Coordinates of C-alpha atoms in Angstrom, one line a residue:
M1 CA 164.0 -145.1 56.6
Q2 CA 164.6 -145.1 52.8
R3 CA 164.9 -148.6 51.4
I4 CA 165.9 -150.4 48.2
V5 CA 163.6 -153.2 47.1
E6 CA 165.5 -156.5 47.3
S7 CA 162.6 -158.7 46.0
V8 CA 158.8 -158.7 45.6
G9 CA 156.2 -161.2 46.5
E10 CA 153.5 -162.7 44.3
N11 CA 151.1 -160.3 42.7
V12 CA 153.1 -157.2 43.7
E13 CA 153.2 -155.0 40.6
E14 CA 153.6 -151.5 42.0
V15 CA 157.3 -151.8 42.8
K16 CA 160.1 -153.9 41.4
E17 CA 163.6 -155.0 42.5
G18 CA 166.0 -152.1 42.7
D19 CA 163.3 -149.4 43.3
F20 CA 163.9 -146.8 45.9
V21 CA 161.1 -146.8 48.4
I22 CA 159.9 -145.3 51.7
P23 CA 158.0 -147.5 54.2
T24 CA 155.2 -145.7 56.2
F25 CA 153.3 -146.7 59.3
L26 CA 149.9 -145.7 57.9
P27 CA 148.4 -147.9 55.1
N28 CA 147.3 -146.4 51.9
C29 CA 145.5 -149.1 49.8
Q30 CA 144.3 -146.6 47.2
E31 CA 141.1 -148.7 46.7
C32 CA 138.8 -148.1 49.7
V33 CA 136.3 -145.2 49.9
D34 CA 138.6 -143.4 52.4
C35 CA 141.8 -143.7 50.3
K36 CA 139.9 -142.4 47.3
S37 CA 138.3 -139.6 49.2
G38 CA 140.0 -136.2 49.7
E39 CA 138.5 -136.0 53.2
S40 CA 140.7 -138.5 55.0
N41 CA 144.0 -140.5 55.0
M42 CA 142.6 -143.3 57.2
C43 CA 142.4 -146.4 55.1
S44 CA 139.3 -148.3 56.0
K45 CA 140.2 -151.5 54.2
F46 CA 143.4 -151.9 56.2
P47 CA 142.9 -149.8 59.4
F48 CA 146.0 -148.6 61.2
K49 CA 146.8 -150.8 64.2
V50 CA 149.7 -151.2 66.6
E51 CA 148.9 -154.9 67.2
P52 CA 151.4 -157.3 65.6
G53 CA 150.8 -159.1 62.4
M54 CA 150.6 -158.3 58.7
R55 CA 147.3 -158.2 56.8
D56 CA 146.9 -162.0 57.2
G57 CA 147.8 -161.9 60.9
T58 CA 151.1 -163.7 60.5
S59 CA 154.7 -162.6 60.7
R60 CA 157.6 -163.0 58.3
F61 CA 160.3 -163.0 61.0
K62 CA 161.8 -165.5 63.3
D63 CA 164.7 -165.1 65.8
S64 CA 167.8 -167.2 66.0
N65 CA 165.9 -169.8 68.0
G66 CA 163.1 -170.1 65.4
E67 CA 160.6 -168.2 67.5
V68 CA 158.2 -165.9 65.8
I69 CA 158.9 -162.1 66.2
H70 CA 156.9 -159.2 64.7
N71 CA 157.9 -156.1 62.9
F72 CA 156.8 -153.0 64.7
I73 CA 153.8 -151.3 63.0
N74 CA 154.6 -153.5 60.0
V75 CA 157.7 -151.5 59.2
S76 CA 160.7 -152.4 61.4
S77 CA 163.0 -149.7 60.1
F78 CA 165.8 -150.6 62.6
S79 CA 166.9 -153.6 60.6
E80 CA 169.0 -154.3 57.5
Y81 CA 166.2 -156.2 55.9
T82 CA 162.5 -156.1 56.5
V83 CA 159.3 -157.3 54.9
V84 CA 156.6 -154.6 54.3
D85 CA 153.1 -154.8 52.9
I86 CA 152.8 -153.0 49.6
I87 CA 150.1 -150.8 51.1
Q88 CA 152.8 -149.3 53.3
V89 CA 155.5 -148.7 50.7
V90 CA 155.9 -145.6 48.5
R91 CA 158.2 -145.6 45.5
I92 CA 160.2 -142.4 45.2
D93 CA 162.6 -140.7 42.8
P94 CA 166.1 -142.0 43.7
V95 CA 167.6 -138.5 43.0
I96 CA 166.8 -137.5 46.6
P97 CA 169.6 -138.4 49.1
P98 CA 168.5 -141.2 51.5
E99 CA 169.2 -139.2 54.6
K100 CA 166.7 -136.6 53.4
A101 CA 164.2 -139.1 52.0
C102 CA 163.8 -140.9 55.3
L103 CA 162.6 -137.7 57.0
L104 CA 159.4 -138.0 54.9
S105 CA 158.4 -141.4 56.3
C106 CA 157.0 -139.6 59.4
G107 CA 157.6 -136.6 61.5
V108 CA 158.5 -133.9 59.0
S109 CA 155.8 -135.0 56.6
T110 CA 153.3 -135.0 59.5
G111 CA 154.0 -131.4 60.4
I112 CA 154.0 -130.1 56.8
G113 CA 151.0 -132.2 55.9
A114 CA 149.0 -130.9 58.8
T115 CA 149.3 -127.3 57.7
W116 CA 148.4 -128.3 54.1
K117 CA 146.0 -131.2 54.3
V118 CA 144.3 -130.7 57.6
A119 CA 144.3 -127.1 58.6
A120 CA 144.6 -125.6 55.1
V121 CA 146.5 -122.6 56.7
A122 CA 145.6 -119.4 54.8
A123 CA 148.1 -116.9 53.6
G124 CA 148.5 -114.0 56.0
S125 CA 147.1 -115.9 59.0
T126 CA 148.6 -116.5 62.5
V127 CA 149.8 -119.8 63.8
A128 CA 150.8 -121.0 67.2
I129 CA 152.7 -124.3 67.7
F130 CA 152.9 -126.0 71.0
G131 CA 156.1 -128.2 71.1
L132 CA 159.0 -127.6 68.9
G133 CA 160.3 -131.1 68.2
A134 CA 160.7 -132.3 64.6
V135 CA 156.9 -132.4 64.1
G136 CA 156.3 -128.9 65.6
L137 CA 159.2 -127.4 63.6
A138 CA 157.8 -129.1 60.5
V139 CA 154.5 -127.3 61.2
A140 CA 156.5 -124.1 61.2
E141 CA 158.0 -125.0 57.9
G142 CA 154.6 -125.8 56.5
A143 CA 153.0 -122.6 57.8
R144 CA 155.9 -120.7 56.2
L145 CA 155.2 -122.4 52.9
R146 CA 151.5 -121.5 53.2
G147 CA 152.3 -117.9 53.7
A148 CA 151.4 -117.4 57.4
S149 CA 152.3 -113.9 58.6
K150 CA 153.0 -114.8 62.3
I151 CA 154.3 -118.2 63.5
I152 CA 154.6 -118.5 67.2
G153 CA 156.5 -121.4 68.8
V154 CA 155.9 -122.5 72.4
D155 CA 158.6 -124.6 74.1
L156 CA 160.6 -124.9 77.3
N157 CA 163.9 -125.1 75.3
P158 CA 165.0 -121.6 74.1
E159 CA 167.5 -123.2 71.7
K160 CA 164.6 -124.4 69.6
F161 CA 163.9 -120.7 68.6
E162 CA 167.2 -120.4 66.9
I163 CA 166.5 -123.5 64.8
G164 CA 162.9 -122.5 64.3
K165 CA 163.9 -119.1 62.8
K166 CA 165.3 -120.9 59.8
L167 CA 162.0 -122.7 59.3
G168 CA 159.7 -119.8 59.6
L169 CA 159.2 -119.0 63.4
T170 CA 158.7 -115.3 64.0
D171 CA 158.0 -115.4 67.7
F172 CA 158.9 -117.6 70.7
I173 CA 157.3 -118.2 74.1
N174 CA 159.0 -120.1 76.9
P175 CA 156.2 -120.9 79.5
A176 CA 158.9 -120.9 82.2
D177 CA 159.6 -117.2 81.5
C178 CA 155.9 -116.0 81.6
G179 CA 155.7 -115.3 85.4
G180 CA 152.7 -117.4 85.8
K181 CA 150.7 -115.6 83.1
P182 CA 148.6 -118.1 81.1
I183 CA 149.9 -118.9 77.7
N184 CA 146.6 -118.3 76.0
E185 CA 146.6 -114.7 77.2
I186 CA 150.1 -114.1 75.8
I187 CA 149.1 -115.6 72.4
K188 CA 145.9 -113.6 72.3
E189 CA 147.9 -110.4 72.9
K190 CA 150.4 -111.4 70.1
T191 CA 147.6 -112.2 67.6
N192 CA 145.0 -109.5 68.5
G193 CA 142.5 -112.0 69.9
G194 CA 143.8 -115.5 69.3
A195 CA 145.7 -117.5 66.7
D196 CA 143.9 -118.6 63.6
Y197 CA 145.5 -122.0 63.9
C198 CA 147.0 -123.8 66.9
F199 CA 148.9 -127.1 66.6
E200 CA 149.6 -129.3 69.6
C201 CA 152.7 -131.4 68.9
I202 CA 153.5 -132.8 72.4
G203 CA 150.9 -135.3 73.5
L204 CA 149.5 -133.8 76.7
A205 CA 145.8 -133.2 77.3
S206 CA 146.7 -130.0 79.4
V207 CA 148.7 -128.6 76.4
M208 CA 145.9 -129.5 74.0
N209 CA 143.6 -127.4 76.2
D210 CA 146.1 -124.5 76.2
A211 CA 146.2 -124.7 72.4
F212 CA 142.4 -124.7 72.1
T213 CA 142.0 -121.8 74.4
S214 CA 144.6 -119.9 72.5
C215 CA 142.8 -120.0 69.1
R216 CA 140.5 -117.3 67.9
T217 CA 136.8 -117.3 68.7
G218 CA 134.7 -117.5 65.6
W219 CA 137.0 -119.4 63.3
G220 CA 140.0 -120.7 65.2
K221 CA 141.2 -124.2 64.5
T222 CA 143.1 -126.4 66.8
I223 CA 144.9 -129.4 65.3
I224 CA 146.0 -132.2 67.6
L225 CA 149.1 -134.1 66.3
G226 CA 150.6 -135.3 69.6
V227 CA 149.6 -138.8 70.9
E228 CA 148.4 -138.3 74.6
M229 CA 151.2 -140.0 76.4
H230 CA 149.1 -140.9 79.5
G231 CA 145.9 -141.7 77.8
S232 CA 144.2 -138.8 79.6
P233 CA 140.9 -137.5 78.3
L234 CA 140.6 -134.0 76.8
C235 CA 138.0 -131.7 78.4
I236 CA 137.1 -128.5 76.6
S237 CA 134.4 -125.9 77.0
S238 CA 131.2 -126.5 75.0
A239 CA 130.6 -122.8 75.1
E240 CA 133.8 -122.2 73.1
I241 CA 132.8 -124.7 70.6
L242 CA 129.5 -122.9 70.2
G243 CA 131.5 -119.7 69.6
G244 CA 132.8 -121.1 66.4
K245 CA 136.1 -122.7 67.4
C246 CA 136.9 -126.3 66.2
I247 CA 139.3 -129.0 67.2
M248 CA 140.5 -131.8 65.1
G249 CA 143.1 -134.6 65.2
S250 CA 145.2 -136.2 62.6
L251 CA 147.6 -139.1 62.1
F252 CA 150.4 -138.5 59.7
G253 CA 149.2 -134.9 59.1
G254 CA 146.5 -136.0 56.7
I255 CA 149.2 -137.3 54.3
K256 CA 148.2 -139.9 51.7
A257 CA 151.6 -141.6 51.4
K258 CA 151.3 -142.9 47.8
S259 CA 150.4 -139.6 46.3
D260 CA 151.7 -136.9 48.7
I261 CA 155.2 -138.1 49.6
P262 CA 156.4 -138.0 46.0
L263 CA 155.1 -134.4 45.8
L264 CA 157.1 -133.6 49.0
V265 CA 160.2 -135.2 47.4
K266 CA 159.8 -133.0 44.3
R267 CA 159.3 -129.8 46.4
Y268 CA 162.5 -130.6 48.3
M269 CA 164.5 -131.2 45.1
D270 CA 163.0 -127.9 43.7
K271 CA 164.4 -126.2 46.9
E272 CA 161.0 -125.2 48.2
I273 CA 161.0 -127.3 51.3
H274 CA 163.8 -127.4 54.0
L275 CA 164.8 -130.8 55.2
D276 CA 168.5 -130.4 55.9
E277 CA 167.9 -128.3 59.0
F278 CA 166.0 -131.2 60.7
I279 CA 169.1 -133.4 60.7
T280 CA 171.1 -132.6 63.8
H281 CA 173.1 -135.9 64.3
E282 CA 174.2 -138.9 62.3
M283 CA 175.6 -142.2 63.7
G284 CA 175.9 -145.9 63.1
F285 CA 173.4 -148.5 64.1
L286 CA 175.6 -149.6 67.1
D287 CA 175.1 -146.2 68.6
I288 CA 171.3 -146.1 68.3
N289 CA 170.8 -145.9 72.0
K290 CA 172.8 -142.7 72.1
A291 CA 170.5 -141.4 69.5
F292 CA 167.5 -142.1 71.7
D293 CA 169.2 -140.4 74.7
L294 CA 169.7 -137.3 72.6
L295 CA 166.0 -137.3 71.7
V296 CA 164.9 -137.7 75.3
E297 CA 167.3 -134.9 76.4
G298 CA 165.9 -132.5 73.8
K299 CA 169.3 -132.2 72.1
C300 CA 168.3 -133.7 68.8
L301 CA 165.6 -133.2 66.2
R302 CA 166.4 -136.1 63.8
C303 CA 169.3 -138.5 64.1
I304 CA 170.1 -140.4 60.9
I305 CA 171.0 -144.0 61.6
W306 CA 173.4 -145.6 59.1
M307 CA 173.4 -149.4 58.9
D308 CA 176.8 -149.5 57.3
R309 CA 178.8 -147.3 59.7

């Protein structure tokens, strides 16, 4: 999703024609109390929304018949040209290859950010990750960078462990091979009482509950990164909350796009962060449906879509 600025509108001073930028779905105005705070990445001046329309409620797009169409979450990355609000654009160093830069627009940055900005994973701690897609494996990468001593991945696809080892996974649990034994019991055995940090990266209330019951009593943190795909409520034990556990959610892993993405770019260029391992496929735009099929089938982490192929 890396872009080159073709032109800028009136009063836009932050970027100029020819700049390399990354569009992001989460606004970062840098002016409101939330954007200025170190506590949140949820802009209150321009709250995140899925509904169509830019900040003035209008669209900058029309189809071939002149009918108004909208750009998805104000980004529309599957197009050769797009119009993006300046609050959703981050200027980056052009030295990073575009196929690596685009990974930081979402996904990889979410997982790494969650270990850093949300959980503040401590060195020597234990981490359990439920779901080893790109976000979950990025959590593993982030936990590795933070110095976690044990990083456990939970997934139904055993091939994910081989990929995950390169990113920091030390242990793997396939729920299908547990003989009916609850996942939380296995994790408690592996961590001497429960993981210090549990991350849910799937989007199922039942798995969120598994993650919560797998974290340590007293100080265990459960971080929800998956969007519940059925809209189901999450029910947890109030007694476990009283016992010191906490549960928190995060969009974009707590990342403030304008300030944090350039830092991630630098860390990649300094060879601290792995990005190359997340790219499993590359193809032209005309094959984009094949890319989605690979994602649904669990055969792909990130597929780079090239507009000029």
